[in-house]
Structures are given as structure tokens and as C-alpha cells.
PDB file of C-alpha atoms and ligand atoms in Angstrom:
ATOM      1  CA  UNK A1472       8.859  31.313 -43.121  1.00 91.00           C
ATOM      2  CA  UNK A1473       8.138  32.849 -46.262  1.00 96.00           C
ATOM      3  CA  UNK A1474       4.499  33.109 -48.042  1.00 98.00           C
ATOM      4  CA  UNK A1475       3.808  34.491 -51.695  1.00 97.00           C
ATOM      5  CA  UNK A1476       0.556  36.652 -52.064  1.00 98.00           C
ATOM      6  CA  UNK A1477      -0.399  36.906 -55.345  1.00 98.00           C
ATOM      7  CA  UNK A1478      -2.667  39.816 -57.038  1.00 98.00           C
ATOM      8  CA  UNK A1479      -4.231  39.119 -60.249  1.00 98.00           C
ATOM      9  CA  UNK A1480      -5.620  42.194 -62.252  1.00 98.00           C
ATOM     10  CA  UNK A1481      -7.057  42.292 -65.913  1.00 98.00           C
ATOM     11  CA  UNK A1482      -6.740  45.585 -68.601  1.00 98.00           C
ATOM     12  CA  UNK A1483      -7.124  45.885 -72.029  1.00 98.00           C
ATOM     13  CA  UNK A1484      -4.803  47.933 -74.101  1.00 98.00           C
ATOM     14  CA  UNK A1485      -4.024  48.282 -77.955  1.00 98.00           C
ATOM     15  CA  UNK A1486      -0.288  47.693 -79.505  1.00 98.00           C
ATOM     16  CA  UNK A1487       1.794  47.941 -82.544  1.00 98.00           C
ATOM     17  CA  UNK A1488       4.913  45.879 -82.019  1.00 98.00           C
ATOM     18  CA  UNK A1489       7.572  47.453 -84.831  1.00 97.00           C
ATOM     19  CA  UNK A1490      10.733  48.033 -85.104  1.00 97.00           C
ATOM     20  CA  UNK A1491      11.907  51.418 -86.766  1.00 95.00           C
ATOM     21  CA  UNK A1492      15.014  49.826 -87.374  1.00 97.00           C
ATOM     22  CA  UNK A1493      13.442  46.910 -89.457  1.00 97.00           C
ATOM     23  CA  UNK A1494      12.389  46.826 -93.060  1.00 97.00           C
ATOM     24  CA  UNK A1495       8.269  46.305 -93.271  1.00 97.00           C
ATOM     25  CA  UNK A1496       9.192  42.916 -94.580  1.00 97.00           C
ATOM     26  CA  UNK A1497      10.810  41.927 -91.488  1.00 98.00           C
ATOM     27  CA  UNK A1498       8.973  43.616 -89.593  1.00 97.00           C
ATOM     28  CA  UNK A1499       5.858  41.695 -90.754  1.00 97.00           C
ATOM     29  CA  UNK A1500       7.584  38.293 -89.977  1.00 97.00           C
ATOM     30  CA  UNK A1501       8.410  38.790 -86.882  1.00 97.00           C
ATOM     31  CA  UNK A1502       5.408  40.410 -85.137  1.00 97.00           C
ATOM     32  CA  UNK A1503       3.202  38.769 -87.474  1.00 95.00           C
ATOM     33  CA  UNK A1504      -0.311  39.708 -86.495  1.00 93.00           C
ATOM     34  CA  UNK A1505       1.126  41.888 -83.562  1.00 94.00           C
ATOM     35  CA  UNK A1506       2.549  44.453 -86.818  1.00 96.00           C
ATOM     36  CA  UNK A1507      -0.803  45.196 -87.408  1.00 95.00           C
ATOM     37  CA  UNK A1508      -0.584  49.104 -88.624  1.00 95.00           C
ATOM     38  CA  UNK A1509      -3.637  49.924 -87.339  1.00 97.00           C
ATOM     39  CA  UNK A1510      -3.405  48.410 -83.873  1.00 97.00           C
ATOM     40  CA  UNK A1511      -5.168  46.080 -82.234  1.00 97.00           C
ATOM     41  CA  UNK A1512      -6.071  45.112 -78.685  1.00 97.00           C
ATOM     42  CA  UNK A1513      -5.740  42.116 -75.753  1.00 98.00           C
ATOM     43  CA  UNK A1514      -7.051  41.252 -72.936  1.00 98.00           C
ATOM     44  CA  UNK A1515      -4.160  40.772 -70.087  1.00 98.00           C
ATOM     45  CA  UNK A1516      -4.049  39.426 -67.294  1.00 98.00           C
ATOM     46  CA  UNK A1517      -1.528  40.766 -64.642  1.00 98.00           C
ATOM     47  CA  UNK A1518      -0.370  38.785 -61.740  1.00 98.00           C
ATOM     48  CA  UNK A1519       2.031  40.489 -58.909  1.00 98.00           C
ATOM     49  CA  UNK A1520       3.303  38.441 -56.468  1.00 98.00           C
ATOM     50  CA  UNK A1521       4.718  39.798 -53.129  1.00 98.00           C
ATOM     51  CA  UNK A1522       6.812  37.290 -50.835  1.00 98.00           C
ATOM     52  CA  UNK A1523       8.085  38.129 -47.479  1.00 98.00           C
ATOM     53  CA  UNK A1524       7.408  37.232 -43.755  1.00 98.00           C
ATOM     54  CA  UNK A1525       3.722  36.857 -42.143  1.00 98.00           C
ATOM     55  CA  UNK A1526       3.086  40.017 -40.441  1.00 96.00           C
ATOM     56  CA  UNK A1527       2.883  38.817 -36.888  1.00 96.00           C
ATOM     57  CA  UNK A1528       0.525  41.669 -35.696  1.00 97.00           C
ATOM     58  CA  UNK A1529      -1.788  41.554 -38.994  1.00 96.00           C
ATOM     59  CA  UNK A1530      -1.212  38.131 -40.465  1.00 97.00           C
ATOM     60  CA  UNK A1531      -0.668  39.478 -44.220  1.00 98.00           C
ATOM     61  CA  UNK A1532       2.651  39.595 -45.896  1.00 98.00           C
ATOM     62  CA  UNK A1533       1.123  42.419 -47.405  1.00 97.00           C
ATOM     63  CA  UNK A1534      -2.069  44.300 -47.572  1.00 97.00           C
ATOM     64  CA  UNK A1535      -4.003  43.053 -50.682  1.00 97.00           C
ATOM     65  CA  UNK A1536      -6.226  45.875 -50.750  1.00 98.00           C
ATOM     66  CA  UNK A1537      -3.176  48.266 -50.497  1.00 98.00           C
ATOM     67  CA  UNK A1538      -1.357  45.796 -53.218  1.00 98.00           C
ATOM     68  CA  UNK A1539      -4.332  46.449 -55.588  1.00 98.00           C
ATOM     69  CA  UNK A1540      -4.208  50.038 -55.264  1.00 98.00           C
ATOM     70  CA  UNK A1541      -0.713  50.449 -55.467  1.00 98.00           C
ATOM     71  CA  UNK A1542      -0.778  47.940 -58.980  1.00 98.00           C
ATOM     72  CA  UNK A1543      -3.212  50.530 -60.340  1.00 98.00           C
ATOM     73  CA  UNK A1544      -2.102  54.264 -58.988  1.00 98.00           C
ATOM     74  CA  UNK A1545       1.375  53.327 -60.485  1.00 98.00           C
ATOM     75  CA  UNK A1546       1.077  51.547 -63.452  1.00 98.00           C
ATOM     76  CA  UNK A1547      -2.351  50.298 -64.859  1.00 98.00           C
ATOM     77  CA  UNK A1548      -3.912  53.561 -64.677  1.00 98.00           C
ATOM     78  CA  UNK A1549      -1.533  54.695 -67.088  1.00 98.00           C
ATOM     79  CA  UNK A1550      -1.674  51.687 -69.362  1.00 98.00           C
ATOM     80  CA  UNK A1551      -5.796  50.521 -69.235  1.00 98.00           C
ATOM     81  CA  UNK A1552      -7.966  50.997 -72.404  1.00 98.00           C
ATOM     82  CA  UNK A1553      -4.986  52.837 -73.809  1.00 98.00           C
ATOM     83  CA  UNK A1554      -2.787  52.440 -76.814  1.00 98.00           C
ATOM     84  CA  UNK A1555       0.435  52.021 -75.350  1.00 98.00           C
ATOM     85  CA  UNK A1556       2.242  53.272 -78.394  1.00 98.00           C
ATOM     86  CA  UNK A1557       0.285  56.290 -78.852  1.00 98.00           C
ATOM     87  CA  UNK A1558      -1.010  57.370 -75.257  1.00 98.00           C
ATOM     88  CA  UNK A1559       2.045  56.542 -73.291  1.00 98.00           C
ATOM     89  CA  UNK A1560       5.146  57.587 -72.025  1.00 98.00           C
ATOM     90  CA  UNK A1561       6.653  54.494 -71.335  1.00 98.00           C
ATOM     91  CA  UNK A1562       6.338  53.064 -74.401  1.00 98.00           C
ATOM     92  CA  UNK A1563       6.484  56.491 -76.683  1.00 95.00           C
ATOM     93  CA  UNK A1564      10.450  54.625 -77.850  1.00 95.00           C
ATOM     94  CA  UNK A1565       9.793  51.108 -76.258  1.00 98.00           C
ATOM     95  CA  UNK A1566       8.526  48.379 -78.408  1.00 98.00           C
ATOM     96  CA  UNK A1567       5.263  47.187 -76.304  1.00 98.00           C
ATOM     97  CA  UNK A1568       5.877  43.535 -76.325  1.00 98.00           C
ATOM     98  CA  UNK A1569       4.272  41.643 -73.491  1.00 98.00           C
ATOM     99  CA  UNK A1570       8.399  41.190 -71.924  1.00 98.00           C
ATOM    100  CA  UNK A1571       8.618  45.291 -71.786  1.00 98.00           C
ATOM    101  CA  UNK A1572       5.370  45.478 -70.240  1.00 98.00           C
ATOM    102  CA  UNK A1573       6.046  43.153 -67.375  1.00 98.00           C
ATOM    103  CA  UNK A1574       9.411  44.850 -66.649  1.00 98.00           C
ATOM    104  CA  UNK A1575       7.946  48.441 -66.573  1.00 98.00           C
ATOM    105  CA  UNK A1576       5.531  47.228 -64.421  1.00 98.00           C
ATOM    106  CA  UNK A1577       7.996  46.024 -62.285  1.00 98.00           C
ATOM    107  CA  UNK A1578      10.142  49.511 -62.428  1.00 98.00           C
ATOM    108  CA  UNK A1579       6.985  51.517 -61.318  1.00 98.00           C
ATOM    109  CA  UNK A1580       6.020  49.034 -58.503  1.00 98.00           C
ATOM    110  CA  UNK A1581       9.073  48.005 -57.116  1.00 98.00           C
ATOM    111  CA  UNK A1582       9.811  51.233 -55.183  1.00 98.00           C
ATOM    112  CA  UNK A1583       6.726  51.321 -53.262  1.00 98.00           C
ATOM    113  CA  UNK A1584       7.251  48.044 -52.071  1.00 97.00           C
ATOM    114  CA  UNK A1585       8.855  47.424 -48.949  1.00 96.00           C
ATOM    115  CA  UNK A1586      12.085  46.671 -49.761  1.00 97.00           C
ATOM    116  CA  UNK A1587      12.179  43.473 -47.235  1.00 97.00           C
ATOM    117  CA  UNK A1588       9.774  41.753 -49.869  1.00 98.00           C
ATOM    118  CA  UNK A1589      10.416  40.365 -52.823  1.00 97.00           C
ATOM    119  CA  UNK A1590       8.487  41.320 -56.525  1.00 98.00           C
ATOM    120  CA  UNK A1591       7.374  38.901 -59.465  1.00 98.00           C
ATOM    121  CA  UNK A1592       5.294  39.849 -62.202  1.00 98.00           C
ATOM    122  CA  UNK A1593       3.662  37.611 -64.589  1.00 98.00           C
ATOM    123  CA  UNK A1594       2.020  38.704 -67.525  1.00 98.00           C
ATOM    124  CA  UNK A1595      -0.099  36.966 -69.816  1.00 98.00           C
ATOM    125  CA  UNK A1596      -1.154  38.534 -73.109  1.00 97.00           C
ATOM    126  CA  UNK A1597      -3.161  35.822 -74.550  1.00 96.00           C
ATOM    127  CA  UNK A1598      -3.904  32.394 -73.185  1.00 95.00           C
ATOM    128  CA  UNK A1599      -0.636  30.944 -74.632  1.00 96.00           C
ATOM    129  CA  UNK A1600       1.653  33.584 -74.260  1.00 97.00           C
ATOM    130  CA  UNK A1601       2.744  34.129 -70.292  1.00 97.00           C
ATOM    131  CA  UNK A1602       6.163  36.157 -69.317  1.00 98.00           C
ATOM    132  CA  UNK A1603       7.506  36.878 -66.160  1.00 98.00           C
ATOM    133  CA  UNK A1604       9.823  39.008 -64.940  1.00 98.00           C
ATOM    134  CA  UNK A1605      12.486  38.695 -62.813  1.00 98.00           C
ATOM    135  CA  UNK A1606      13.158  35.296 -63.647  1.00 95.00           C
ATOM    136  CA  UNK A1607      12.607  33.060 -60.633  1.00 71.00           C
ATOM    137  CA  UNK A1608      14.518  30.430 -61.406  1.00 61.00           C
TER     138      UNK A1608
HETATM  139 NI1  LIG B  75      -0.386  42.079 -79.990  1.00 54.62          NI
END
């Protein structure tokens, strides 16, 4: 019997989605507001869900508190109240869209996760905009 616990966390960070590749122009049409050149910020909302057995001795899947810890130490530290171009590795040659986001987070929680459960990560940069990553389909 499998149950999904899901982890919802919020962080701001600031963006410039470009493509080095791509001609201003084209640039500008496809990132629209998000090809800003001097940045600009959202509000996201990060949901990590963990699915796997019930713990017979504790009754958790997993440890929420040590799910929220884990979501932070490894990857939102690195990525809160930061530009993501700017201040981070991960994104230094990565074009921060909210679909690279979710799958770096993934990367850097995935291997401290036990590897009997399974990872989802949902991502929503604005109130219309939502990825997820892997696809659960
Ligand atoms: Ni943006």
C-alpha cells in the first residue's frame, strides 16, 4: 500500500531567461517579460512529493521534518532570495526556466532519498504556470 507525502515550501528568487544563442529580437519574444535585462523576481512555490510504504514502526513514509530539511540543506538554500543567474552554480550556463529548476531540484534531492521511494517535484512559478518533473503520467 502506497501513500504520497507531500512537502510544500515557498522562496523567492530573481531570473533572466536568455538565450546566448538567440538574437535580442527573439530573445524578447520568447521570454517576453521573463527577458527582462535587469531581472526580476517570483514567488514559488515548491512541492516534493515522496511515495513509498507506511513505516510500520513510525507510521510515516517519510519524516516530514527530515523531508523539509533535506529540501532546504540541498537545494533551496542555494537558490532563496538569490539571482539564480548571477549567484549560482547551477544555473551559471543553464537557462533558469521554471522546467530547469524543478529538475535540478530533483538531481540534488534524489540521492538523499531512500532509494525504495519514489520523487516528484512540482513547481509553480506564478499562479498559472505549474511544471513537474518526472512526468507522472
Ligand atoms: Ni520570470
Amino acid at each position: 500500500m502506497k501513500v504520497a507525502v507531500i512537502r510544500k515550501e515557498h522562496f523567492n528568487a530573481a531570473h533572466r531567461l536568455h538565450n546566448q544563442n538567440l538574437s535580442d529580437e527573439v530573445n524578447a519574444k520568447l521570454y517576453d517579460k521573463c527577458n527582462s535585462p535587469n531581472y526580476h523576481g517570483h514567488n514559488y512555490v515548491l512541492e516534493v512529493k515522496v511515495v513509498g510504504e507506511i513505516n510500520i514502526e513510525t507510521g510515516y513514509v517519510m519524516d516530514m521534518k527530515l523531508l523539509k530539511d533535506l529540501i532546504w540543506d540541498k537545494a533551496l538554500n542555494k537558490f532563496d532570495h538569490k539571482n539564480l543567474n548571477l549567484d549560482t552554480e547551477e544555473f551559471r550556463n543553464l537557462i533558469p526556466t521554471a522546467e530547469n529548476i524543478a529538475v535540478v531540484v530533483y538531481n540534488l534531492v534524489r540521492p538523499h532519498i531512500d532509494a525504495k521511494h519514489e520523487l516528484f517535484i512540482r513547481l509553480q512559478e506564478t499562479d498559472k504556470n505549474i511544471v513537474e518533473y518526472p512526468v507522472n503520467a
